[in-house]
C-alpha atoms as one frame of an Amber mdcrd trajectory, in Angstrom:
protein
  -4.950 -45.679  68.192  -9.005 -44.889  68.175 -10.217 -41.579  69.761 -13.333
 -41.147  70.507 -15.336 -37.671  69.358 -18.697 -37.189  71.706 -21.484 -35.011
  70.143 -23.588 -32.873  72.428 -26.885 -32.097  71.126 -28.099 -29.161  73.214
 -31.293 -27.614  71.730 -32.292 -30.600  69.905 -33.039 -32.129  73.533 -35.984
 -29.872  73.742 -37.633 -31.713  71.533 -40.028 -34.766  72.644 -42.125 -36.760
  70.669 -39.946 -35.928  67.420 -36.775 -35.473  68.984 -35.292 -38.776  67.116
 -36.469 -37.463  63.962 -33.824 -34.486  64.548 -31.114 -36.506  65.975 -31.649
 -39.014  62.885 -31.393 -35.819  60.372 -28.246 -34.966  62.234 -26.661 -38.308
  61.996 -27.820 -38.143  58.175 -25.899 -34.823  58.233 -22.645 -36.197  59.700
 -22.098 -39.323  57.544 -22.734 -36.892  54.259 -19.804 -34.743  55.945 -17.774
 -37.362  57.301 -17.947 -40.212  54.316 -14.554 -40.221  52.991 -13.240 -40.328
  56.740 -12.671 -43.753  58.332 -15.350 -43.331  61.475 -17.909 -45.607  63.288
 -20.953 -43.430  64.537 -23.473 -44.442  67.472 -26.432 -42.427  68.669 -28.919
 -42.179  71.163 -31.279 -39.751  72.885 -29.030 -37.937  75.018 -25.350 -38.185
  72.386 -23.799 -39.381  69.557 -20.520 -40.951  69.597 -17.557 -41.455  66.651
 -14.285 -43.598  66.755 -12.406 -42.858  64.183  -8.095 -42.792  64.039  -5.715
 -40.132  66.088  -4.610 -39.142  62.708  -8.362 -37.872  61.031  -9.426 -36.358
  64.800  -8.805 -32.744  63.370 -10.026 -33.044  60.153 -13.117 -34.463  61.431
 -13.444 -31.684  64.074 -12.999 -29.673  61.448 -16.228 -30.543  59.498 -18.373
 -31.306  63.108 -17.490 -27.683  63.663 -19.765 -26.872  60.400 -22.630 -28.916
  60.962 -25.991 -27.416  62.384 -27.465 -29.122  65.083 -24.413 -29.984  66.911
 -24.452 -27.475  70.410 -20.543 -29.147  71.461 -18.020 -31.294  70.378 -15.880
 -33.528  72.859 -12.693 -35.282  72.101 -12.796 -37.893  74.940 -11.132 -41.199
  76.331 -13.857 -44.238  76.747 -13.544 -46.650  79.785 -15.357 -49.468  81.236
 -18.306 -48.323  83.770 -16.318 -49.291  86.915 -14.216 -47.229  89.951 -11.120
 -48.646  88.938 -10.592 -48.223  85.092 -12.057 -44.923  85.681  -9.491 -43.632
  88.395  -6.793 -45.501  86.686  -7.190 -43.546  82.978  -7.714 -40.331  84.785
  -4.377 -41.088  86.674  -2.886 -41.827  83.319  -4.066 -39.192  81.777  -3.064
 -36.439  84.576   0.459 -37.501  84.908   0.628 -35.874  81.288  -0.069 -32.850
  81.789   1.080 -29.747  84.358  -1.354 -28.019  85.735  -1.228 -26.017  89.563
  -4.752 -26.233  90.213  -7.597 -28.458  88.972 -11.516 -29.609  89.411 -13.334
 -32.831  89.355 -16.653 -32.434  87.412 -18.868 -36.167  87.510 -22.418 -36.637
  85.859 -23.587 -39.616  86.524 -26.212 -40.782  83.996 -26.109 -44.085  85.103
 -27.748 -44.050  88.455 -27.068 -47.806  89.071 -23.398 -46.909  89.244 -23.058
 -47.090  93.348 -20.812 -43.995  93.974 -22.959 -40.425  93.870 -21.217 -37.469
  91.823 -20.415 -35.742  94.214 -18.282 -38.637  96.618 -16.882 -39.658  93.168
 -15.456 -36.249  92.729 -13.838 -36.320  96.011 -12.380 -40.192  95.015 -10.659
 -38.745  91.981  -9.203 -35.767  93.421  -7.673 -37.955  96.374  -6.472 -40.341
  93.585  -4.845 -37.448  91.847  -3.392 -35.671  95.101  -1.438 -39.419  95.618
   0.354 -38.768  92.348   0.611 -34.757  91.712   2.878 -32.817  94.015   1.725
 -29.214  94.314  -1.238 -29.081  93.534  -4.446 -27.998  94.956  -8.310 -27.996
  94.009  -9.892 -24.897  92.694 -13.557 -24.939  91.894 -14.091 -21.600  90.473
 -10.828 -21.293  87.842  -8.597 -24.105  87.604  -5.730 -24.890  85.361  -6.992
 -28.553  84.214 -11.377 -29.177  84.657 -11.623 -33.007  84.447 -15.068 -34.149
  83.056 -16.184 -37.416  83.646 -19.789 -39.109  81.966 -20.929 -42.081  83.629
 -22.781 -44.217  81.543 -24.235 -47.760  81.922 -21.449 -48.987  79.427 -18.591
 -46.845  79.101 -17.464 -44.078  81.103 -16.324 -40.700  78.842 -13.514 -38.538
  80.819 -12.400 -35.595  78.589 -11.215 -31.961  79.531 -12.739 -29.044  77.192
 -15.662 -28.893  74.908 -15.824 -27.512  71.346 -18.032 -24.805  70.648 -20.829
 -26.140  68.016 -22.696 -24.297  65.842 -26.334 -25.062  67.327 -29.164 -24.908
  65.726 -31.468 -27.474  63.933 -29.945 -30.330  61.740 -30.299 -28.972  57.790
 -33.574 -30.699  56.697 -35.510 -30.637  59.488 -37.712 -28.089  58.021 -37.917
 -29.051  54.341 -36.636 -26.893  51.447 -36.819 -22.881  50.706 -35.848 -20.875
  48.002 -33.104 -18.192  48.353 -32.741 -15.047  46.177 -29.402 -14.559  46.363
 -27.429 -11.784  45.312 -23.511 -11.026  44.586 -24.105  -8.568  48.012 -23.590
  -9.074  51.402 -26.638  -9.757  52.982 -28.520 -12.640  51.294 -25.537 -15.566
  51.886 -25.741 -14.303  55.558 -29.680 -15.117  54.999 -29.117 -17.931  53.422
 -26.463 -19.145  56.304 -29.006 -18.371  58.918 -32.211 -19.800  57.171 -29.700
 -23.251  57.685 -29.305 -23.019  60.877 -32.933 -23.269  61.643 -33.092 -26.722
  59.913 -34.230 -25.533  56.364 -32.396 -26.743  52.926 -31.685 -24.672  50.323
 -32.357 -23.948  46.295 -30.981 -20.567  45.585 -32.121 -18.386  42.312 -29.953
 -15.472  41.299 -31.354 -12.682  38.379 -28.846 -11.759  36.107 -28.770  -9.468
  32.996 -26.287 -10.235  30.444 -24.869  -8.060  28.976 -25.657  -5.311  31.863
 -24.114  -7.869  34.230 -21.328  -9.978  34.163 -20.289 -13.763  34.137 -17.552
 -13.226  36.518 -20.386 -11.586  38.773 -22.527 -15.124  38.219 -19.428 -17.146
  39.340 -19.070 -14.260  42.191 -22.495 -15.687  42.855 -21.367 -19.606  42.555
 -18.277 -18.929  44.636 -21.047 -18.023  47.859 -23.576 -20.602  47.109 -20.507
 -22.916  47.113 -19.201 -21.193  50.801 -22.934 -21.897  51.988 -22.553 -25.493
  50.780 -20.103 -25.528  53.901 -23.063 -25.661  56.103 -25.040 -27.770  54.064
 -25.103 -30.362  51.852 -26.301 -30.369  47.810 -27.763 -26.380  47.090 -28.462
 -26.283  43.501 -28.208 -22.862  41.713 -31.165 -21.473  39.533 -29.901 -18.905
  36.960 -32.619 -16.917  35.613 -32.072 -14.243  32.865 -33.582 -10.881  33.717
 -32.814  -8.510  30.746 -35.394  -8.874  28.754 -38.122  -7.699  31.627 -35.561
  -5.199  33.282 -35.284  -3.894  29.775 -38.771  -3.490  29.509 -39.364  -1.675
  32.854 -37.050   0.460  32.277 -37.999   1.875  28.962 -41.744   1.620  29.568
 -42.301   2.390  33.543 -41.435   5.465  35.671 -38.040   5.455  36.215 -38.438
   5.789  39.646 -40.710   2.547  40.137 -38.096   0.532  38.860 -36.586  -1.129
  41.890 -40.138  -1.461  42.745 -41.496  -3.225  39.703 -38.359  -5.183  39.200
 -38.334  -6.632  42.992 -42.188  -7.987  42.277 -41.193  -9.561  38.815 -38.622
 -11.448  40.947 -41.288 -12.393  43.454 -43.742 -13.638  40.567 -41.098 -15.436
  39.068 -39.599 -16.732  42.902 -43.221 -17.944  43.724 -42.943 -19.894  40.461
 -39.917 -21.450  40.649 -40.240 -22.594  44.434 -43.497 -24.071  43.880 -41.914
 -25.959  40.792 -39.026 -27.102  43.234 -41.056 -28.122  46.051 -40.065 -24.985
  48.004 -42.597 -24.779  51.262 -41.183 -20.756  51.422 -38.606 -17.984  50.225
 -35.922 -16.414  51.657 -34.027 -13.265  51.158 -31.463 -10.864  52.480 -33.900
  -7.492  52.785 -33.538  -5.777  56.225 -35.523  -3.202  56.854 -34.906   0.469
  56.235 -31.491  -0.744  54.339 -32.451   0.579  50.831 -35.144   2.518  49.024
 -36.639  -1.172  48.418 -36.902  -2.062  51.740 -38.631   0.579  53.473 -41.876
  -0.854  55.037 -43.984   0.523  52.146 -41.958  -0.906  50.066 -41.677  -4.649
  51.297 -45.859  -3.943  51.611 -46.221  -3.281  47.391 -43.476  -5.877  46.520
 -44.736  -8.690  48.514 -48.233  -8.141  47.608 -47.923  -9.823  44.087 -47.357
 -13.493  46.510 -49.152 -15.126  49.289 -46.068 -17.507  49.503 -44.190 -17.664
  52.996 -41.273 -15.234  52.787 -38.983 -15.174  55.881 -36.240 -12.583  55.893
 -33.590 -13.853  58.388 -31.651 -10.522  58.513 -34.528  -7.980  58.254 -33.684
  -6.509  62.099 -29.930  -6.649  62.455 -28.305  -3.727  61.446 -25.242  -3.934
  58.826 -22.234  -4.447  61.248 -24.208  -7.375  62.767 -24.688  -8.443  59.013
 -20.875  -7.784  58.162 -20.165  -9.734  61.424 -21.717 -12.831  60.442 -20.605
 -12.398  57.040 -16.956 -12.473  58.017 -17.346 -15.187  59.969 -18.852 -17.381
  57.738 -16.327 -16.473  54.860 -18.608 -14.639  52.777 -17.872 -11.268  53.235
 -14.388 -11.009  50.694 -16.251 -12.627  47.938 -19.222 -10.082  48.109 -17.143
  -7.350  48.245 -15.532  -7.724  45.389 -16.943  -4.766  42.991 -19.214  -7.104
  40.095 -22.286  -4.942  39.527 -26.220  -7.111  39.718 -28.836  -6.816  37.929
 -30.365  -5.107  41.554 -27.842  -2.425  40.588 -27.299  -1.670  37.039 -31.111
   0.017  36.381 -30.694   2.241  39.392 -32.426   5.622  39.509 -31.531   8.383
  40.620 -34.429   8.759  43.082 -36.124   5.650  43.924 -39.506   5.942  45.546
 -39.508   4.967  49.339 -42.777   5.024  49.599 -44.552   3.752  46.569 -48.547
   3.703  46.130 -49.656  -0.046  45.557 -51.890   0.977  42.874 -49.135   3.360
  40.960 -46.993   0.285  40.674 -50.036  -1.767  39.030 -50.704   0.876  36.605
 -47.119   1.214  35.911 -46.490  -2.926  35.416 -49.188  -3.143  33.412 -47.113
  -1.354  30.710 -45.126  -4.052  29.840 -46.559  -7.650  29.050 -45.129  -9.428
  31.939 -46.956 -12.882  32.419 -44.847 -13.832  28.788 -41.791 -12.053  29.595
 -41.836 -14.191  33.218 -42.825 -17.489  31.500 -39.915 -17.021  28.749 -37.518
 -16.254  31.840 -38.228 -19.426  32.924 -38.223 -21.672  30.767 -34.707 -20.768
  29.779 -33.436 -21.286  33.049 -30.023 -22.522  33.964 -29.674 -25.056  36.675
 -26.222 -25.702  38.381 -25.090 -28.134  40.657 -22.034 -26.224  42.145 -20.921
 -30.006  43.077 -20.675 -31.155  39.543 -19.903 -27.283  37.964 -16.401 -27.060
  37.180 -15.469 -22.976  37.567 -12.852 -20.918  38.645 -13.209 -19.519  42.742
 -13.141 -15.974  42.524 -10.891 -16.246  45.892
């Protein structure tokens, strides 16, 4: 037996001249999660409809329910446009269930169909009261809401609505860069740069031996929980030890964190522009650490002119943990794997570092070669194809 699934777009309907261009991206988006499920999908302006089997609706539901751009998801019975099929499956579908008190909600899209809303509500609930005992109407908080979608085709009659994720289909707004780390907050940036439409590269900085491969495959495990939400993110491994080295025995110690963070921005700014990146993203909020003060962010950032959005930069960190937990991050970055963010830590890091103190400092150490060698030995995974062990 088919069931039919009806998509709700919500914001997407803002749009005008483009709006097709997002509800194309979307339908993109659903196939990719939806191929190896037996569906038929139909779109227009307003929805999107898929058919698929009884026996794939909650696996299907399932992946809708991680798919930016979708505002609610509908699990609905289709009828012919006319009074009678329509009062007859609602009759059908009534006698199934109990229920004390109940409402009658009708849009009707299709204003050719001759009954108004409103006088169509009132037909259903008299058709109802003829074969439910007990009952009454109740428009504020009933038992059963019965929602019907009159359409110039089919008629759509279903009873709840499935909270979507909103946003902007991934794509929308091409391709960014994330620096991700094995912490908390940059998967929770990268999560929320996706809802706003924009695809993903990431590019983590590791320093073997200082840091770990268990801490890179800490690092796969939440590109590969983002991948959830998107589609392909490729991982860039760069390795950091040989500048990290170098700032640390050549630079005051306490302009590490500072000269390291715009070594990763030289090198970021490289890479994206490589990739066809159009901006970066990262996980710094402000105030969080001695690297993120506004002073801070102000030296750092002044070694790119590259667009750098920072998705998390005003929440505070139970708002971060929050969305963390919700998006099944939050275990994996927990789990104690020290970063190469972590192991050169001073004792006192400047909070307020002078702009031209960090020049003089850099200047120590020939960076330009150091960056270029960094890249060029680059590792590139596609967590798709990567065969590793999940940390959880």
């Amino acid at each position: 037996m088919k069931k039919i699934i009806l998509i709700k777009y919500g914001e997407l309907t803002t749009k005008k001249d483009n709006r097709m261009f997002f509800i194309n991206t979307l339908y993109k988006n659903i196939i990719n999660k939806l191929k190896d499920i037996d569906v038929i999908i139909t779109k227009n302006r307003v929805r999107m409809f898929i058919e698929t089997d009884n026996k794939n609706i909650d696996e299907a539901v399932k992946r809708l329910k991680k798919i930016f751009g979708i505002h609610s998801i509908v699990i609905c019975e289709k009828v012919n446009t006319n009074k009678e099929d329509i009062i007859d499956k609602i009759n059908n579908i009534v006698l199934q269930k109990e229920f004390k008190t109940f409402k009658v909600e009708t849009k009707r899209s299709d204003k050719n169909f001759p009954i108004k809303s409103m006088d169509f509500n009132k037909l259903v609930a008299t058709s109802i009261f003829n074969i439910k005992d007990n009952i009454k109407v109740d428009v504020h908080q009933p038992d059963y809401l019965i929602k019907i979608e009159i359409r110039d085709k089919y008629t759509y009659i279903y009873n709840e609505e499935i909270k979507g994720l909103g946003g902007y289909p991934v794509g929308v707004q091409g391709k960014a860069m994330l620096m991700i780390s094995g912490g908390i907050d940059s998967p929770v940036a990268g999560y929320l740069a996706l809802k706003r439409g924009i695809s993903l590269e990431a590019l983590y900085f590791e320093a073997l031996p200082h840091t770990s491969l268990e801490a890179r495959n800490k690092v796969k495990t939440l590109v590969n929980k983002l991948q959830v939400y998107s589609s392909d993110i490729k991982l860039n491994i760069i390795n950091f030890t040989k500048i990290q080295e170098e700032i640390y025995q050549k630079c005051d110690h306490s302009y590490m964190i500072t000269i390291m963070r715009r070594m990763m921005y030289r090198i970021t700014e490289k890479l994206a522009k490589k990739h066809k990146c159009k901006m970066i993203v990262n996980g710094e909020s402000i105030g969080q650490v001695a690297s993120q003060t506004i002073q801070s962010i102000y030296v750092i950032n002044s070694v790119t002119n590259y667009p750098i959005i920072r998705p998390v930069a005003c929440l505070d960190k139970i708002q971060i943990i929050d969305i963390a937990k919700e998006i099944d991050t939050y275990t994996t970055s927990i789990i104690p794997y020290e970063d190469c963010c972590t192991v050169f830590v001073p004792k006192h890091p400047v909070i307020n570092p002078s702009l031209d103190y960090a020049i003089k400092e850099e200047s120590k150490i020939k960076y330009v070669e150091l960056i270029d060698n960094a890249i060029n030995d680059i590792i590139t995974i596609n967590i798709n194809d990567d065969k590793y062990q999940d940390l959880i």
